[in-house]
PDB file of C-alpha atoms in Angstrom:
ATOM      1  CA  UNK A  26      25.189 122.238 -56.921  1.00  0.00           C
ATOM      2  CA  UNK A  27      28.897 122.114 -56.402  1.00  0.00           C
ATOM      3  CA  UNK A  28      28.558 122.981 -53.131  1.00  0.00           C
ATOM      4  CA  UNK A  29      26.181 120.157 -52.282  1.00  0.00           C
ATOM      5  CA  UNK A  30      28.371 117.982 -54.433  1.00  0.00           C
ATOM      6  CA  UNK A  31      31.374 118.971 -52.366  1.00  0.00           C
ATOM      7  CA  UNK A  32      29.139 118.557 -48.874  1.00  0.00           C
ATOM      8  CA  UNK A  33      27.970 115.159 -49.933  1.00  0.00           C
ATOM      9  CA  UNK A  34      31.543 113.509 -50.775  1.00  0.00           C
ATOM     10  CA  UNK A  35      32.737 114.843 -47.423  1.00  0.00           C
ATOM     11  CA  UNK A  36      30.001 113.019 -45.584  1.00  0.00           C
ATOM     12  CA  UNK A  37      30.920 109.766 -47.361  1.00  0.00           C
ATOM     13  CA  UNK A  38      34.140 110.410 -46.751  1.00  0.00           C
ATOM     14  CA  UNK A  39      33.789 110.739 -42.966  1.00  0.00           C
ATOM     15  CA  UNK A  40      31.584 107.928 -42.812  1.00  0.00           C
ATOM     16  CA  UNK A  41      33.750 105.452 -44.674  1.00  0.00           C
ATOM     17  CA  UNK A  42      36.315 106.913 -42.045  1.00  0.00           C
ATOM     18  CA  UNK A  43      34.289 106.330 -39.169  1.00  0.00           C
ATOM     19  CA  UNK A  44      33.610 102.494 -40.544  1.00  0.00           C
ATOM     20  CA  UNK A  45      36.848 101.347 -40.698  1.00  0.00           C
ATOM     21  CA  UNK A  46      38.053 102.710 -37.512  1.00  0.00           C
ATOM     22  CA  UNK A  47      34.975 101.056 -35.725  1.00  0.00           C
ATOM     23  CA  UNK A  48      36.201  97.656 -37.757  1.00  0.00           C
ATOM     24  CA  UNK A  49      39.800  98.392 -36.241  1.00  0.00           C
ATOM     25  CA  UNK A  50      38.761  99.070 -32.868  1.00  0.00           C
ATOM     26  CA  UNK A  51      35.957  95.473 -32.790  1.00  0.00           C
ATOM     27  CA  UNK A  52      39.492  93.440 -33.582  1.00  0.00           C
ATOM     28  CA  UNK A  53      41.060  92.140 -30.581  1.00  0.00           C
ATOM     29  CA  UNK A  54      43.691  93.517 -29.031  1.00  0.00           C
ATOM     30  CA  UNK A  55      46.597  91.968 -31.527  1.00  0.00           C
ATOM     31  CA  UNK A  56      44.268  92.523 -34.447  1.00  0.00           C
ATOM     32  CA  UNK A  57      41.978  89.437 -34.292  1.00  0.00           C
ATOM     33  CA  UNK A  58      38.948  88.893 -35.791  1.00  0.00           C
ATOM     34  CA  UNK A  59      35.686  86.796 -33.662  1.00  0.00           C
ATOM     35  CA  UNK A  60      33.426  85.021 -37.004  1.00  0.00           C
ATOM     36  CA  UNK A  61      31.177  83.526 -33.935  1.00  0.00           C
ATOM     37  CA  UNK A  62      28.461  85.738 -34.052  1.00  0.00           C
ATOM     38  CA  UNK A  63      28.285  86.757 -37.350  1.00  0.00           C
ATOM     39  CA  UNK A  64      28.012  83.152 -38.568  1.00  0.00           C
ATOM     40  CA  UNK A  65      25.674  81.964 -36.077  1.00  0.00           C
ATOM     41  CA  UNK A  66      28.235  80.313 -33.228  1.00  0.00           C
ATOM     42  CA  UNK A  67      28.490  82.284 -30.379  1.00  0.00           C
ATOM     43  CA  UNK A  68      30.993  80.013 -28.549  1.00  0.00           C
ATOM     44  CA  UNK A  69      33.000  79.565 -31.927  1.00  0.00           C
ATOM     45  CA  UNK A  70      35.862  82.163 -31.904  1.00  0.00           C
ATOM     46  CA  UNK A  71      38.563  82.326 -34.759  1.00  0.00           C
ATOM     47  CA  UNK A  72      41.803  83.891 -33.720  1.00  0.00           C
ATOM     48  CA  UNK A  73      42.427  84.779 -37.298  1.00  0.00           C
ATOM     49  CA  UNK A  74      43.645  88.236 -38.557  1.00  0.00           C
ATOM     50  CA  UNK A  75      41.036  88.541 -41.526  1.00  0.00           C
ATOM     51  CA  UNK A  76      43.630  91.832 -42.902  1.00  0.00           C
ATOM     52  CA  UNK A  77      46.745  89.413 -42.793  1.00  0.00           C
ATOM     53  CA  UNK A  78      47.323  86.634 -45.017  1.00  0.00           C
ATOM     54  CA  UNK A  79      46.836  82.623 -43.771  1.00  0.00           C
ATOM     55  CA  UNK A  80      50.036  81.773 -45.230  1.00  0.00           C
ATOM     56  CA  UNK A  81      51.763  84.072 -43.031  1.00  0.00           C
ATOM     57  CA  UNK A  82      49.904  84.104 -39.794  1.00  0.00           C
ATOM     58  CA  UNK A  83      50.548  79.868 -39.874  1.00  0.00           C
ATOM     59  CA  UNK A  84      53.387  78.005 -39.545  1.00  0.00           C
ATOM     60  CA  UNK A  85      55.010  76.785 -43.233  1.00  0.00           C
ATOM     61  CA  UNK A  86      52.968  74.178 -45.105  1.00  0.00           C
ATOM     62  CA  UNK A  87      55.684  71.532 -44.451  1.00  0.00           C
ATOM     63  CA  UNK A  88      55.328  71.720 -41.080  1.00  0.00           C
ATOM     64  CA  UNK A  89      51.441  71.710 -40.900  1.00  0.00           C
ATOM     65  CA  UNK A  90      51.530  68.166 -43.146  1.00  0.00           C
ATOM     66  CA  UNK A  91      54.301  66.735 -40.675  1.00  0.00           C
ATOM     67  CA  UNK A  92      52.030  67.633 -37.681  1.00  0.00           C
ATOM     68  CA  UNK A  93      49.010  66.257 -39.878  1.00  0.00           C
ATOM     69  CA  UNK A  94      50.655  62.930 -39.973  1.00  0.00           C
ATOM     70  CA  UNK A  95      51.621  63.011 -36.453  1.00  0.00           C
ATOM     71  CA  UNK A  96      48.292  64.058 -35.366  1.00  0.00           C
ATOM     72  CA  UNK A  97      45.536  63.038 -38.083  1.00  0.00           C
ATOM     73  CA  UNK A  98      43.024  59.750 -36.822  1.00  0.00           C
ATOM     74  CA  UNK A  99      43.356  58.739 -40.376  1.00  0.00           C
ATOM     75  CA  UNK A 100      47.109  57.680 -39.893  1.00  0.00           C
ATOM     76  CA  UNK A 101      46.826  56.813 -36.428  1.00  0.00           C
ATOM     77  CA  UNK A 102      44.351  54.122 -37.484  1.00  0.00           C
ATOM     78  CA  UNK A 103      47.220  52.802 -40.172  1.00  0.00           C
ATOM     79  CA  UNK A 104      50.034  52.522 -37.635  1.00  0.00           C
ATOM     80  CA  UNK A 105      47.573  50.191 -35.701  1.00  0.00           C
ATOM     81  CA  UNK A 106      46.872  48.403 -38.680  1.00  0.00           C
ATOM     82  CA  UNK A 107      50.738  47.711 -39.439  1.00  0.00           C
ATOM     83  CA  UNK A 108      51.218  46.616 -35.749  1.00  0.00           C
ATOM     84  CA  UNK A 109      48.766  43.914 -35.660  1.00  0.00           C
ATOM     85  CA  UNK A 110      50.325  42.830 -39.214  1.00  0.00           C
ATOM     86  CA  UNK A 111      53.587  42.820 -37.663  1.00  0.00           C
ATOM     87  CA  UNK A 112      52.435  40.838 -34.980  1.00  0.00           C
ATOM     88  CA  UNK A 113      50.723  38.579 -36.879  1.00  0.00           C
ATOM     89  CA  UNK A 114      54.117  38.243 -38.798  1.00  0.00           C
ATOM     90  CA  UNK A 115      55.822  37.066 -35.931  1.00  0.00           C
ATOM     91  CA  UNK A 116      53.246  34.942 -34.605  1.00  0.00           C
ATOM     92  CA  UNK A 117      53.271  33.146 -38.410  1.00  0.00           C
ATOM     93  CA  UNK A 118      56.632  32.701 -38.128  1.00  0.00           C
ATOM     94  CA  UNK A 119      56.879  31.198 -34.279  1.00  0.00           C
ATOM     95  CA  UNK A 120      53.985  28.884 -34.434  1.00  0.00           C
ATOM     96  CA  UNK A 121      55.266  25.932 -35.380  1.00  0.00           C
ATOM     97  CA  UNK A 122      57.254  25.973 -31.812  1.00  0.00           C
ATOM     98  CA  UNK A 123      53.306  24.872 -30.801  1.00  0.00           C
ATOM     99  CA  UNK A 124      54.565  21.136 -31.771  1.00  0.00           C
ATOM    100  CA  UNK A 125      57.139  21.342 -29.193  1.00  0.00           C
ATOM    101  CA  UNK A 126      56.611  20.085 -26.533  1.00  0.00           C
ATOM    102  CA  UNK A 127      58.667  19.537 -22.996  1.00  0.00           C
ATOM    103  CA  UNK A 128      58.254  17.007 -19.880  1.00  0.00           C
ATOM    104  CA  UNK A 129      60.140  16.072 -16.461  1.00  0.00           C
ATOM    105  CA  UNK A 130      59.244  13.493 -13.854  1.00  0.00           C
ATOM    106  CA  UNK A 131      60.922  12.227 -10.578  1.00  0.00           C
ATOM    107  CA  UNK A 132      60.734   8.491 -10.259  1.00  0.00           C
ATOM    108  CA  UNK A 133      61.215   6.636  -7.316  1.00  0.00           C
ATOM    109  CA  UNK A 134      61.875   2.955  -8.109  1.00  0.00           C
ATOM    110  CA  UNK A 135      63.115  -0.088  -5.584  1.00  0.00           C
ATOM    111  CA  UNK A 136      67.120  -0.133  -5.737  1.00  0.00           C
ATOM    112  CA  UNK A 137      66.168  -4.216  -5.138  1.00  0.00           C
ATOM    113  CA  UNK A 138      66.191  -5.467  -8.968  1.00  0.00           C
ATOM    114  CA  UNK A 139      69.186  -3.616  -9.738  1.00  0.00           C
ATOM    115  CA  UNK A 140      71.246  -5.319  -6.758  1.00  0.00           C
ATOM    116  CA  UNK A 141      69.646  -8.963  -7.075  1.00  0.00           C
ATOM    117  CA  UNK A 142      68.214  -8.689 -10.194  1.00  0.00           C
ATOM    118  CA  UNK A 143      64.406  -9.732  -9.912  1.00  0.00           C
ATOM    119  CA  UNK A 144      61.879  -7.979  -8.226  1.00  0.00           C
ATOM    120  CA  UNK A 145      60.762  -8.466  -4.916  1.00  0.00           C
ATOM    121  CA  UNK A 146      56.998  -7.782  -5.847  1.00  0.00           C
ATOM    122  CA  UNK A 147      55.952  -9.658  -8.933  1.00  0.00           C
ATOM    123  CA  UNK A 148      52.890  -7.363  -9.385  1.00  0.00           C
ATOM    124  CA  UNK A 149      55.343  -4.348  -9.730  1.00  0.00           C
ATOM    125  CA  UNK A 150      56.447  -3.385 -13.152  1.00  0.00           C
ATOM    126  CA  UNK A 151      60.359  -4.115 -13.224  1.00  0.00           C
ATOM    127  CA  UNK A 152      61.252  -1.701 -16.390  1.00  0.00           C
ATOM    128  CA  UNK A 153      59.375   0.975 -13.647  1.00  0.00           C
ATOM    129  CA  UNK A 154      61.585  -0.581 -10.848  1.00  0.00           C
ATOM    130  CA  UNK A 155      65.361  -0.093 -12.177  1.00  0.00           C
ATOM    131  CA  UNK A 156      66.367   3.451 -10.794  1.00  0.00           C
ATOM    132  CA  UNK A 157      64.849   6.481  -8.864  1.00  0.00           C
ATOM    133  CA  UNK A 158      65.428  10.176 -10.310  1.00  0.00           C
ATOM    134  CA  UNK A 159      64.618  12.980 -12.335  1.00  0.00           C
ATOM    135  CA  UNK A 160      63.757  12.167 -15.726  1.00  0.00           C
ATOM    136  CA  UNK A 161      62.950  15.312 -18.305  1.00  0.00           C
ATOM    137  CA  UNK A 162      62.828  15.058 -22.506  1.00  0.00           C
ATOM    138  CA  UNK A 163      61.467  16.641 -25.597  1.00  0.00           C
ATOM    139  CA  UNK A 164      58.862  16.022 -28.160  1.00  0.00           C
ATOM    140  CA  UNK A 165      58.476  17.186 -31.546  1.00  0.00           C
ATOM    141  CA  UNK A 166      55.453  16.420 -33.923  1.00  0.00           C
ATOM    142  CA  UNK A 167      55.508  17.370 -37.639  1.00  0.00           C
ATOM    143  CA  UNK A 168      52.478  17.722 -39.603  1.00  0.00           C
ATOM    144  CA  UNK A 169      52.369  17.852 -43.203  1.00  0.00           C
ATOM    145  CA  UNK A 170      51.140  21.554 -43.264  1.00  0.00           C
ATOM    146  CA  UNK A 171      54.400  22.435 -41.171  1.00  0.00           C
ATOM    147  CA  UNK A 172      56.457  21.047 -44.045  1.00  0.00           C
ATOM    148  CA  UNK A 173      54.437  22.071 -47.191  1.00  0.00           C
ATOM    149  CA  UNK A 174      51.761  24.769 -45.767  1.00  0.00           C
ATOM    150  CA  UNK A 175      53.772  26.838 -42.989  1.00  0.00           C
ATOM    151  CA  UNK A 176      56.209  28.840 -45.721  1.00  0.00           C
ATOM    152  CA  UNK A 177      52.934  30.021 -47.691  1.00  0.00           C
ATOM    153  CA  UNK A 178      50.933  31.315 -44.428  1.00  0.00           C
ATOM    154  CA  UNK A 179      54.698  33.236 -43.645  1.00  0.00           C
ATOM    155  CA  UNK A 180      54.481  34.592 -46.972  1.00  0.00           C
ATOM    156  CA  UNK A 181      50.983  35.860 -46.459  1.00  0.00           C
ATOM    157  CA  UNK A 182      51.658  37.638 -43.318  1.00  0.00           C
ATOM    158  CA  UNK A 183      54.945  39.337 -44.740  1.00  0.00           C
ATOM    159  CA  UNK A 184      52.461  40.523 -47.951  1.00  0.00           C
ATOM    160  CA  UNK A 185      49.845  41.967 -45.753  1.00  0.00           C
ATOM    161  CA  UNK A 186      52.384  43.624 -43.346  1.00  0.00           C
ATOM    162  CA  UNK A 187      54.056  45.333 -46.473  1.00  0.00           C
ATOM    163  CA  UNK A 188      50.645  46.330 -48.115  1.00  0.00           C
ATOM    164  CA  UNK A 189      49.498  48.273 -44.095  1.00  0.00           C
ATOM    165  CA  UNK A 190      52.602  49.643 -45.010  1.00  0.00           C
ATOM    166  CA  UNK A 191      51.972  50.829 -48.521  1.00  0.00           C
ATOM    167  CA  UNK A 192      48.208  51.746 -47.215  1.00  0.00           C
ATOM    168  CA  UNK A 193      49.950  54.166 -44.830  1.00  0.00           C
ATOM    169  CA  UNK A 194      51.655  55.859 -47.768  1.00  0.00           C
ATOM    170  CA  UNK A 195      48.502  56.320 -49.596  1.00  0.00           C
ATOM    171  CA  UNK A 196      46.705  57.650 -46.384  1.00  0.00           C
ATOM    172  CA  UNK A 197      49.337  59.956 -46.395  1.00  0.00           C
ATOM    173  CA  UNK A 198      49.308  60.857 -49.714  1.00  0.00           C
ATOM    174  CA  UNK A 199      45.922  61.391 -49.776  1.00  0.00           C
ATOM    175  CA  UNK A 200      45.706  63.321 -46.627  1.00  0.00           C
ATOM    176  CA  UNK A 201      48.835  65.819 -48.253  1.00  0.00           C
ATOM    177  CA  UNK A 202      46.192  66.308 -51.279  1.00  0.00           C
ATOM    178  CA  UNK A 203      42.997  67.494 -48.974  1.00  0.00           C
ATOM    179  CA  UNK A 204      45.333  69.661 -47.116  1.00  0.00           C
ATOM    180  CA  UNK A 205      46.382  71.220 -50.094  1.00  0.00           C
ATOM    181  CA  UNK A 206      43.203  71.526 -51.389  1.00  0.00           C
ATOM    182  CA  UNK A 207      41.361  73.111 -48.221  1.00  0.00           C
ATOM    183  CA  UNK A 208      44.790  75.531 -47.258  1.00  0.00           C
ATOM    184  CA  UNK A 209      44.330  76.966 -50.825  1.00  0.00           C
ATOM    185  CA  UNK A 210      40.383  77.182 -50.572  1.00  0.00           C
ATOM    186  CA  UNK A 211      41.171  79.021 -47.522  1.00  0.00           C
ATOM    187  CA  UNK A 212      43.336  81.248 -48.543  1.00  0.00           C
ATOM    188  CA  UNK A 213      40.501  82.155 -51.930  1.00  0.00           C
ATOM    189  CA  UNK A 214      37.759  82.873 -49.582  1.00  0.00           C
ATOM    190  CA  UNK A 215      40.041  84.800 -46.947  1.00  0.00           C
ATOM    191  CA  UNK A 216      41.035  87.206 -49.854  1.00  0.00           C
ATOM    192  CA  UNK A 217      37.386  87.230 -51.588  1.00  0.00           C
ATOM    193  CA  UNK A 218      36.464  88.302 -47.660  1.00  0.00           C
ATOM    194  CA  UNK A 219      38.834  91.284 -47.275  1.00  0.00           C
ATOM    195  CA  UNK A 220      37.209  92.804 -50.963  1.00  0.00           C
ATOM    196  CA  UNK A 221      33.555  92.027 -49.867  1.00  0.00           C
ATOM    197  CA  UNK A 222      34.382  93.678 -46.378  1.00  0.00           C
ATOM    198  CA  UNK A 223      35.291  96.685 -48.226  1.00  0.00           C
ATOM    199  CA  UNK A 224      32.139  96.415 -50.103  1.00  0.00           C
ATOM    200  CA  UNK A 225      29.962  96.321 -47.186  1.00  0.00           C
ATOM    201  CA  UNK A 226      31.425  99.398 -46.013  1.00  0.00           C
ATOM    202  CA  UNK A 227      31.145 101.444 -48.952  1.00  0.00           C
ATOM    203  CA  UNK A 228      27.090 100.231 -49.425  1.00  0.00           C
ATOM    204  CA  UNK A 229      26.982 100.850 -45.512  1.00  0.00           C
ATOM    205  CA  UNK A 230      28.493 104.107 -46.371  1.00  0.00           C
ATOM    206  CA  UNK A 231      26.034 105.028 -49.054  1.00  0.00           C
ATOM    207  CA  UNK A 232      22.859 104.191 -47.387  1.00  0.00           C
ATOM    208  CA  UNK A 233      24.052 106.537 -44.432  1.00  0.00           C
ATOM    209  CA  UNK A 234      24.261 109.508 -47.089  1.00  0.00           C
ATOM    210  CA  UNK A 235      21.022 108.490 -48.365  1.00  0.00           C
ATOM    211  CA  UNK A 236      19.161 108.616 -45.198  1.00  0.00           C
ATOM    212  CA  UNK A 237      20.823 111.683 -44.486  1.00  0.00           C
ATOM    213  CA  UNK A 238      19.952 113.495 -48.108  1.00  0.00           C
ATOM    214  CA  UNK A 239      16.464 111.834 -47.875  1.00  0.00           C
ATOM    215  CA  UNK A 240      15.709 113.887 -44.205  1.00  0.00           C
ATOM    216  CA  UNK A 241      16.697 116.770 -46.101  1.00  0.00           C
ATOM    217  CA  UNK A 242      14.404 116.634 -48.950  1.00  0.00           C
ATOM    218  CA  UNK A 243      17.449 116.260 -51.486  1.00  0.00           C
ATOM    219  CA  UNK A 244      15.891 112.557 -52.762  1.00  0.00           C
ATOM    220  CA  UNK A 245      13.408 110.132 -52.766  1.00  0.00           C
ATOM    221  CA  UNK A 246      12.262 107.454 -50.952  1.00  0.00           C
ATOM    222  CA  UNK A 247      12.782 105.127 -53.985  1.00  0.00           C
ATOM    223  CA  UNK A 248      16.538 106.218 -54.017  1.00  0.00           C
ATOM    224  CA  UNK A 249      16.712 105.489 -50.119  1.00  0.00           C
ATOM    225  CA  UNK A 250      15.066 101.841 -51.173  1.00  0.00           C
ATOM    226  CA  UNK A 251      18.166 101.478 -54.116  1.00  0.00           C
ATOM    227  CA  UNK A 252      21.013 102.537 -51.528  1.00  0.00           C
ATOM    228  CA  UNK A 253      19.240 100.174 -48.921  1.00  0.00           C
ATOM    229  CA  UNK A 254      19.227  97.064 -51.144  1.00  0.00           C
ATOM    230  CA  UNK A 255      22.576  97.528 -52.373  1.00  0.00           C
ATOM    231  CA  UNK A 256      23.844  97.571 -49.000  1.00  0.00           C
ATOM    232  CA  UNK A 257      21.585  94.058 -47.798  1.00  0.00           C
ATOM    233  CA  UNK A 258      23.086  92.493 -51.328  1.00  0.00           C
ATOM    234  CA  UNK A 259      26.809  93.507 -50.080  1.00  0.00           C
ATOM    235  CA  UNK A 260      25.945  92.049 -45.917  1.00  0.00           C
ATOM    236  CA  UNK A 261      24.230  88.878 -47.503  1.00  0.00           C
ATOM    237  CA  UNK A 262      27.267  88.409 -49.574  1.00  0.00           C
ATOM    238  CA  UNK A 263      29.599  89.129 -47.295  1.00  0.00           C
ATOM    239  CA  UNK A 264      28.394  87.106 -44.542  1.00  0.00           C
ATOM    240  CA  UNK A 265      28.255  84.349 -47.454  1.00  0.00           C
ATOM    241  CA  UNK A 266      31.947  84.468 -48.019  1.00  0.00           C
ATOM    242  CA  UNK A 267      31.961  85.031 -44.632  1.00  0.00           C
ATOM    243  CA  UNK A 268      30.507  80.921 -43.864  1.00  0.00           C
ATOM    244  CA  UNK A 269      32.872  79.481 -46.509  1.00  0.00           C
ATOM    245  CA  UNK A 270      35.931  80.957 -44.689  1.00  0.00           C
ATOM    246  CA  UNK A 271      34.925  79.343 -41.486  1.00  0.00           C
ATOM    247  CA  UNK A 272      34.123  76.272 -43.209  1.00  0.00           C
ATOM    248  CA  UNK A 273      37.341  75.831 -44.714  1.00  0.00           C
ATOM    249  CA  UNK A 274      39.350  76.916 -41.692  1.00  0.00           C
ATOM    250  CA  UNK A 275      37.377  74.376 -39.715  1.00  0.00           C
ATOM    251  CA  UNK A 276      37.936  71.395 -42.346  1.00  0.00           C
ATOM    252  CA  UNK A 277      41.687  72.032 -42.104  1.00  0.00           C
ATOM    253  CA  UNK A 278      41.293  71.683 -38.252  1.00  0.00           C
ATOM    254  CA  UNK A 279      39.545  68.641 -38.652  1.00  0.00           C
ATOM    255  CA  UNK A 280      42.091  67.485 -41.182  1.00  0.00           C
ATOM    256  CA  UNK A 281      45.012  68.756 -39.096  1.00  0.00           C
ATOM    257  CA  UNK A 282      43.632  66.630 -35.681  1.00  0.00           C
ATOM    258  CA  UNK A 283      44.204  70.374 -33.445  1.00  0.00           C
ATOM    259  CA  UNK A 284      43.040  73.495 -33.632  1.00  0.00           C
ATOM    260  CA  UNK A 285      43.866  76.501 -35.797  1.00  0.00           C
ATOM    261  CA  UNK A 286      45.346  78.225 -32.599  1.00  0.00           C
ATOM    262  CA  UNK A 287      48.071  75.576 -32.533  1.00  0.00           C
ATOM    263  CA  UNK A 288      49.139  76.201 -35.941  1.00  0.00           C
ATOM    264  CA  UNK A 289      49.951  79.987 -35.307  1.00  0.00           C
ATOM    265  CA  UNK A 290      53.843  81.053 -35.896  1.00  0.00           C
ATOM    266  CA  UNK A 291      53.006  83.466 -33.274  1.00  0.00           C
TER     267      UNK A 291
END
């Protein structure tokens, strides 16, 4: 019995070897890890190191929220906002220039009155008749509203300009929170998928032995059926944790406005 005991632990042994260095060599080249099939995306690739931590294989969390800012729709949609109000601002505060107005003639009269002074043509306007030339003037015409109404509508446009502005401070704020958030619930379900990983191997591990011991008469079928469900409970689990990992890598990305192979140190 020792013997077989001995036998048995060096099978499990060399299978649990065999595992992880088939895990090793599916990782890319640099040690990257494709989620596309397993999750159901064949064209979605993550160039993530599942064995190395997030917070290391992306660039410092200060930098991601200053490229979140620079990058997110969410804040890009604010800065609009504040431009119109700053236009309108201006506009508010030039638009009484509207009851300005400008004009310029050229006149040519009959140099006749002036010499002799009456007109030669009675049906001819004399005041029209005195000189020839260039005339040009300006007009102004103030309502009431410009004198009691204008300064309120400026003071409305300055309010909403500096509330876009405060709105852009909340979008910010809020946009610092998800991040937060969605990096951390990243992080959880990377880590709970390196244990479950482990898991799958061992159960993987186990149900090898099983089939093995169960060709050679050493247990039952029933035993083969224990070691087999243990190992679908670890694969459903695993590809479980597997889902929210991509999920929360692919909120950040939405949340970030570029993809997670931008955000790399490296």
């Amino acid at each position: 019995m020792r013997t077989v005991y001995r036998i048995s632990l060096l099978v499990v042994a060399g299978l649990l070897w065999t595992l992880t260095a088939g895990f090793a060599q599916s990782r890319g080249g640099r040690g990257l890890v494709s989620f596309g099939r397993s999750s159901g995306l064949a064209s979605d690739t993550l160039y993530l190191d599942v064995n190395q931590d997030i917070a290391v294989q992306l660039l410092p969390f200060d930098e991601l929220v200053k490229m979140a800012v620079a990058y997110s729709p969410v804040i890009k949609y604010q800065n609009e906002v504040s431009s119109v109000l700053k236009a309108s601002q201006g506009v508010a505060r030039t638009q009484i220039l509207q009851n300005v107005s400008g004009f310029g003639n050229y006149s040519g009269g009959n140099q006749v009155l002036i010499a002799s002074g009456r007109s030669p043509d009675l049906n001819t306007n004399p005041i029209g008749q005195i000189a020839n030339g260039y005339r040009a003037g300006v007009e102004l015409r103030v309502s009431l509203f410009d004198v009691f109404g204008r300064k309120h509508l400026i003071r409305q446009a300055d309010a909403n300009y500096k509330a876009s502005l405060v709105q852009k401070d909340i979008a910010e704020l809020e946009l610092k929170q998800q991040l937060i958030s969605i990096y951390q619930d990243m992080i959880t379900a990377q880590q709970i998928l390196k244990t479950r990983l482990i898991d799958e191997q061992a159960s993987l591990a186990a149900l090898r032995v099983a089939e093995a011991e169960l060709q050679k008469g050493k247990i039952t079928t029933g035993q083969l059926a224990s070691a087999t469900t243990a190992y679908v409970q670890a694969k459903a689990t695993t590809e479980q944790v597997k889902g929210d990992f991509l999920k929360s890598v692919h909120l950040f990305e939405a949340l970030m406005g570029t993809p997670i192979q931008r955000l790399k140190r490296y």
